[in-house]
Amino acid sequence: MSSSSRRVVVTQRFFDAETRAWLEQHGCEVVIADLPPGKGDGDLTPAELEGLLAGAAGWIVGHARVTRDLLTALPRLQVISRRGVGYERVDTDAVRDLGRVACIAAGGNDASVADHVVAMMLALGRRFRESQDRMLGGDWSILMGSDLYRKTVGIVGLGRIGRSVAQRLQGFEAEILVNTPAFDVEDLGGRLTPVGLDDLLARSDYVTLHAPLTAETRFLIDAAALTRMKPTAFLINAARGGLVDDLALLEALSSGAIAGAGLDTFMSESDPGYRPTTEALLALPNVVATPHAAASSREGLDRTNRVAAMNVVAVLDGGSPPAACVVADGRAVAPA
């Protein structure tokens, strides 16, 4: 099979040379998109994406929207492989209807995101941002913080990343509450306590979100949920922006209804109308924020690059990626 029939377009930055070489060793022609400065593939128009992907058989994608119209315009595109694990921007029905395959890089960034979440907990509890801001202003007085040690942590969603966070918290001797639709009480040696969401919010010193974004989980943390949390509690969202009503969160943080928040995802990523809300959140002294970067360690990106590449090659070879990586496979039901 010629390399032109195995053209793989990568619309993500930080695609490592080793993974590129691995793709080439497996007969692929690799094209790395030259993205505009400060822009990701999620900022590209459908026409720009169509131009970049013309003739591609495989696409390693970040945050671009994978729509029915785009897929229809790209008849040679066989596999869409996310360098990440969320896929709410992929029209999975269209993928199936049009006989394509959509994958995620399951397992590639679990450790990186879990480390990031625990780092946010520590930064919030020990008031790192507030302390440094004061020091820059000449005030070296000590702010009283709080430990993560032996605190109660509520984990909403116990997939791969939620489990990785729970494992790390064992070293802090934390009491771990979990709220998830599929929970095995024997997981992690029975050291986790399954509870309802209201109970978790009321008891936790730290609440961290690891649920997928669906119609059912959108605004899972709204104004009513925030009122159930302790005024000394912290909320961490390194999952998806739509899980939290950012307007309600801004009010809760400004009024002291909760102590602080660690935010790696925002509503404004998918809805530009929330940009003023995001900017107001970033300006608060009790917010520690990163630009959807929890998975973006060198090691984490290398791992997710490789998983995404392996998914592409598996499909181009006529096989199937690992089941945990496949979110839609329309090859068996593709129209004749």
Coordinates of C-alpha atoms in Angstrom, one line a residue:
M1 CA 0.0 0.0 0.0
S2 CA 1.5 3.4 -1.0
S3 CA 2.2 6.0 1.7
S4 CA -0.2 8.4 0.0
S5 CA -3.0 6.0 0.9
R6 CA -1.8 6.1 4.5
R7 CA -1.4 9.8 4.9
V8 CA -1.8 10.8 8.5
V9 CA -2.4 14.4 9.4
V10 CA -1.6 15.6 12.9
T11 CA -3.4 18.8 14.0
Q12 CA -1.7 19.0 17.4
R13 CA 1.4 20.7 18.7
F14 CA 4.1 18.8 20.6
F15 CA 4.0 15.7 18.4
D16 CA 7.2 14.0 19.3
A17 CA 9.8 12.9 16.7
E18 CA 9.9 9.3 18.0
T19 CA 6.2 8.8 17.4
R20 CA 6.4 10.4 14.0
A21 CA 9.2 8.0 13.1
W22 CA 7.2 5.1 14.4
L23 CA 4.3 6.0 12.1
E24 CA 6.7 6.3 9.1
Q25 CA 8.2 2.9 9.9
H26 CA 4.6 1.6 9.6
G27 CA 4.2 3.0 6.1
C28 CA 2.5 6.2 6.9
E29 CA 3.1 9.6 5.3
V30 CA 3.0 12.0 8.3
V31 CA 1.9 15.6 7.8
I32 CA 2.1 17.9 10.9
A33 CA -0.2 20.9 10.5
D34 CA 1.4 24.3 10.7
L35 CA -1.0 25.9 13.2
P36 CA -1.2 29.7 13.5
P37 CA 0.6 31.1 16.6
G38 CA -1.6 30.9 19.7
K39 CA -4.2 28.7 17.9
G40 CA -5.1 25.1 18.3
D41 CA -7.1 22.9 15.9
G42 CA -10.2 23.8 17.8
D43 CA -9.8 27.4 16.5
L44 CA -9.7 26.3 12.8
T45 CA -12.7 26.8 10.6
P46 CA -14.4 23.8 8.9
A47 CA -12.9 25.0 5.6
E48 CA -9.4 25.2 7.1
L49 CA -9.7 21.7 8.5
E50 CA -11.0 20.4 5.2
G51 CA -8.0 21.9 3.4
L52 CA -5.5 20.4 5.9
L53 CA -7.1 16.9 5.8
A54 CA -7.6 16.6 2.0
G55 CA -6.5 13.1 1.0
A56 CA -5.8 12.0 4.6
A57 CA -6.6 8.4 5.7
G58 CA -5.9 9.1 9.3
W59 CA -6.3 12.2 11.6
I60 CA -4.7 12.7 15.0
V61 CA -6.8 15.4 16.4
G62 CA -7.0 17.6 19.5
H63 CA -10.0 19.8 20.2
A64 CA -11.4 20.3 16.7
R65 CA -15.1 19.5 16.1
V66 CA -15.5 16.4 14.0
T67 CA -18.8 17.0 12.3
R68 CA -20.9 15.1 9.8
D69 CA -20.4 17.8 7.2
L70 CA -16.6 17.6 7.6
L71 CA -16.5 13.8 7.5
T72 CA -18.7 13.8 4.4
A73 CA -16.3 16.2 2.7
L74 CA -13.4 13.8 3.5
P75 CA -14.3 10.5 1.9
R76 CA -10.8 9.0 2.2
L77 CA -10.6 9.6 6.0
Q78 CA -10.8 6.3 7.7
V79 CA -9.9 7.0 11.3
I80 CA -10.1 9.9 13.7
S81 CA -7.8 9.4 16.7
R82 CA -8.0 11.9 19.6
R83 CA -4.8 12.6 21.5
G84 CA -6.8 12.7 24.6
V85 CA -9.8 10.9 26.2
G86 CA -12.8 13.3 25.8
Y87 CA -14.8 12.9 22.7
E88 CA -17.8 15.2 23.1
R89 CA -16.7 17.2 20.1
V90 CA -16.9 14.1 17.9
D91 CA -20.2 13.3 16.2
T92 CA -20.0 9.6 16.9
D93 CA -23.3 8.9 15.1
A94 CA -21.9 10.4 11.9
V95 CA -18.7 8.4 12.4
R96 CA -20.8 5.2 12.5
D97 CA -23.1 6.2 9.7
L98 CA -20.3 7.0 7.4
G99 CA -18.3 3.9 8.1
R100 CA -15.3 5.5 9.9
V101 CA -13.6 4.8 13.2
A102 CA -13.1 7.2 16.1
C103 CA -10.7 6.5 18.9
I104 CA -9.3 8.1 22.1
A105 CA -5.9 7.7 23.7
A106 CA -7.1 5.7 26.6
G107 CA -4.5 5.3 29.4
G108 CA -2.0 7.7 27.9
N109 CA -2.5 10.7 30.2
D110 CA -4.0 9.2 33.4
A111 CA -0.9 9.8 35.5
S112 CA -0.3 13.3 34.2
V113 CA -3.8 14.5 34.9
A114 CA -3.9 12.8 38.3
D115 CA -0.6 14.5 39.3
H116 CA -2.0 17.8 38.2
V117 CA -5.1 17.4 40.2
V118 CA -3.2 16.6 43.4
A119 CA -0.9 19.6 42.7
M120 CA -4.0 21.8 42.5
M121 CA -5.3 20.5 45.8
L122 CA -1.9 21.3 47.5
A123 CA -1.6 24.7 45.9
L124 CA -5.1 25.7 47.0
G125 CA -4.8 24.3 50.5
R126 CA -1.5 26.0 51.1
R127 CA -2.5 29.2 49.3
F128 CA 0.5 29.3 47.0
R129 CA -0.9 31.9 44.6
E130 CA -2.1 34.2 47.3
S131 CA 1.2 34.0 49.1
Q132 CA 3.3 34.8 46.0
D133 CA 1.1 37.6 44.9
R134 CA 1.5 39.2 48.4
M135 CA 5.2 38.7 48.4
L136 CA 5.5 40.4 45.0
G137 CA 3.7 43.4 46.6
G138 CA 6.1 43.5 49.5
D139 CA 3.9 41.7 52.0
W140 CA 5.8 38.7 53.4
S141 CA 3.3 38.0 56.2
I142 CA 2.3 34.3 56.5
L143 CA -1.1 33.2 55.3
M144 CA -2.5 30.2 57.2
G145 CA -3.2 27.3 54.9
S146 CA -4.6 23.8 55.4
D147 CA -3.3 20.3 54.9
L148 CA -4.3 17.6 52.4
Y149 CA -3.2 15.1 55.0
R150 CA -6.1 13.1 56.4
K151 CA -8.7 15.3 54.7
T152 CA -11.9 14.1 53.1
V153 CA -11.7 14.1 49.3
G154 CA -14.7 13.5 47.1
I155 CA -14.1 12.1 43.6
V156 CA -17.0 12.4 41.2
G157 CA -16.5 9.8 38.5
L158 CA -14.2 6.8 38.9
G159 CA -12.7 6.1 35.5
R160 CA -9.0 5.7 34.8
I161 CA -8.1 9.2 36.0
G162 CA -10.4 9.2 39.0
R163 CA -8.8 5.9 40.1
S164 CA -5.3 7.4 39.6
V165 CA -6.2 10.3 41.8
A166 CA -7.5 7.9 44.5
Q167 CA -4.3 5.9 44.4
R168 CA -2.2 9.0 44.9
L169 CA -4.4 10.2 47.8
Q170 CA -3.6 7.0 49.7
G171 CA -0.3 8.5 50.6
F172 CA -2.0 11.5 52.3
E173 CA -4.2 9.1 54.4
A174 CA -7.2 10.8 53.0
E175 CA -10.7 9.6 53.5
I176 CA -12.0 9.1 49.9
L177 CA -15.6 9.4 49.0
V178 CA -16.7 8.4 45.4
N179 CA -19.8 9.1 43.4
T180 CA -20.0 7.1 40.2
P181 CA -22.6 5.0 38.5
A182 CA -20.4 2.0 38.2
F183 CA -18.5 1.3 41.4
D184 CA -16.9 -1.8 42.8
V185 CA -16.5 -1.5 46.6
E186 CA -13.5 -3.8 46.4
D187 CA -11.6 -1.4 44.2
L188 CA -8.4 -0.1 45.7
G189 CA -8.6 -2.5 48.6
G190 CA -12.0 -1.3 49.8
R191 CA -10.5 2.1 50.9
L192 CA -13.1 4.0 49.0
T193 CA -16.6 4.9 50.2
P194 CA -19.4 5.1 47.7
V195 CA -21.9 7.9 48.5
G196 CA -24.6 10.0 46.8
L197 CA -23.5 13.3 45.2
D198 CA -25.2 15.4 47.9
D199 CA -23.5 13.5 50.7
L200 CA -20.1 13.8 48.9
L201 CA -20.5 17.6 48.4
A202 CA -21.5 18.1 52.1
R203 CA -18.7 16.0 53.6
S204 CA -15.7 16.7 51.4
D205 CA -12.9 19.1 52.0
Y206 CA -11.8 18.8 48.3
V207 CA -14.2 17.8 45.5
T208 CA -12.6 16.7 42.2
L209 CA -14.5 16.1 39.0
H210 CA -13.7 13.2 36.7
A211 CA -17.0 12.5 35.0
P212 CA -17.6 12.6 31.2
L213 CA -19.6 15.5 29.8
T214 CA -23.0 14.3 28.7
A215 CA -26.5 15.7 28.6
E216 CA -27.0 14.3 32.1
T217 CA -23.7 15.7 33.6
R218 CA -23.9 19.2 32.1
F219 CA -23.8 21.7 34.9
L220 CA -23.6 18.8 37.4
I221 CA -22.1 21.4 39.8
D222 CA -24.6 24.3 39.7
A223 CA -25.6 26.9 42.2
A224 CA -27.6 24.4 44.3
A225 CA -24.7 22.0 44.4
L226 CA -22.2 24.7 45.4
T227 CA -24.4 25.6 48.4
R228 CA -24.1 22.0 49.6
M229 CA -20.3 22.3 49.9
K230 CA -18.5 23.4 53.0
P231 CA -17.4 27.1 53.1
T232 CA -13.8 25.7 53.7
A233 CA -14.0 23.3 50.7
F234 CA -12.2 23.5 47.4
L235 CA -13.5 22.4 43.9
I236 CA -11.1 21.0 41.3
N237 CA -12.2 20.6 37.7
A238 CA -9.6 19.1 35.3
A239 CA -12.3 17.2 33.4
R240 CA -14.7 19.2 31.2
G241 CA -15.8 22.8 31.5
G242 CA -19.5 22.0 31.0
L243 CA -19.6 20.0 34.2
V244 CA -19.6 23.3 36.2
D245 CA -21.8 26.3 35.9
D246 CA -19.0 28.8 35.8
L247 CA -21.3 31.8 36.5
A248 CA -22.5 30.1 39.7
L249 CA -19.0 29.2 40.6
L250 CA -17.9 32.8 40.2
E251 CA -20.6 33.9 42.6
A252 CA -19.7 31.1 45.1
L253 CA -16.0 32.0 45.1
S254 CA -16.7 35.8 45.3
S255 CA -19.1 35.4 48.2
G256 CA -17.0 33.0 50.2
A257 CA -19.5 30.2 49.8
I258 CA -16.6 27.9 49.1
A259 CA -12.9 28.5 49.8
G260 CA -11.4 28.2 46.3
A261 CA -11.2 26.3 43.0
G262 CA -8.6 24.7 40.8
L263 CA -9.6 25.0 37.2
D264 CA -8.1 23.5 34.1
T265 CA -11.3 23.6 32.0
F266 CA -13.8 26.3 31.4
M267 CA -17.2 26.9 29.7
S268 CA -15.6 29.5 27.5
E269 CA -13.6 26.8 25.7
S270 CA -16.8 25.7 24.0
D271 CA -18.9 28.9 24.4
P272 CA -17.1 32.2 23.8
G273 CA -19.9 34.0 25.5
Y274 CA -18.4 32.8 28.8
R275 CA -15.1 34.5 28.2
P276 CA -15.8 37.4 30.6
T277 CA -16.8 34.8 33.3
T278 CA -13.5 33.0 32.7
E279 CA -11.5 36.2 33.0
A280 CA -13.3 37.1 36.2
L281 CA -12.5 33.6 37.6
L282 CA -8.8 34.0 36.7
A283 CA -8.6 37.3 38.5
L284 CA -9.8 35.8 41.9
P285 CA -7.0 35.2 44.4
N286 CA -8.6 31.9 45.5
V287 CA -8.4 30.4 42.0
V288 CA -5.5 28.3 40.7
A289 CA -5.9 27.9 36.9
T290 CA -4.2 26.3 33.9
P291 CA -5.2 26.4 30.2
H292 CA -6.5 22.9 29.8
A293 CA -2.9 21.7 30.4
A294 CA -3.4 18.9 32.9
A295 CA -2.4 16.2 30.4
S296 CA 0.4 18.2 28.9
S297 CA 3.5 16.9 30.6
R298 CA 6.3 15.8 28.3
E299 CA 5.8 12.3 29.3
G300 CA 2.0 12.4 29.1
L301 CA 2.0 13.9 25.6
D302 CA 4.6 11.3 24.4
R303 CA 2.3 8.5 25.8
T304 CA -0.9 9.9 24.2
N305 CA 0.9 10.6 20.9
R306 CA 1.9 6.9 20.8
V307 CA -1.5 5.6 21.7
A308 CA -3.2 7.8 19.1
A309 CA -0.7 6.7 16.5
M310 CA -1.1 3.0 17.3
N311 CA -4.9 3.4 17.0
V312 CA -4.4 4.9 13.5
V313 CA -2.1 2.2 12.3
A314 CA -4.4 -0.5 13.7
V315 CA -7.3 0.8 11.6
L316 CA -5.2 1.4 8.4
D317 CA -4.0 -2.2 8.7
G318 CA -7.6 -3.4 8.7
G319 CA -7.6 -4.3 12.4
S320 CA -9.1 -2.8 15.5
P321 CA -7.5 -0.7 18.3
P322 CA -7.9 -1.8 21.9
A323 CA -11.6 -1.8 22.9
A324 CA -11.0 0.9 25.5
C325 CA -9.8 3.2 22.8
V326 CA -12.7 2.8 20.4
V327 CA -15.6 5.2 20.8
A328 CA -17.3 4.6 17.4
D329 CA -16.7 2.0 14.7
G330 CA -18.9 2.1 11.7
R331 CA -17.0 -0.2 9.4
A332 CA -19.4 -3.1 10.0
V333 CA -22.5 -1.0 9.3
A334 CA -21.1 1.3 6.5
P335 CA -23.4 1.8 3.5
A336 CA -22.5 -0.3 0.5

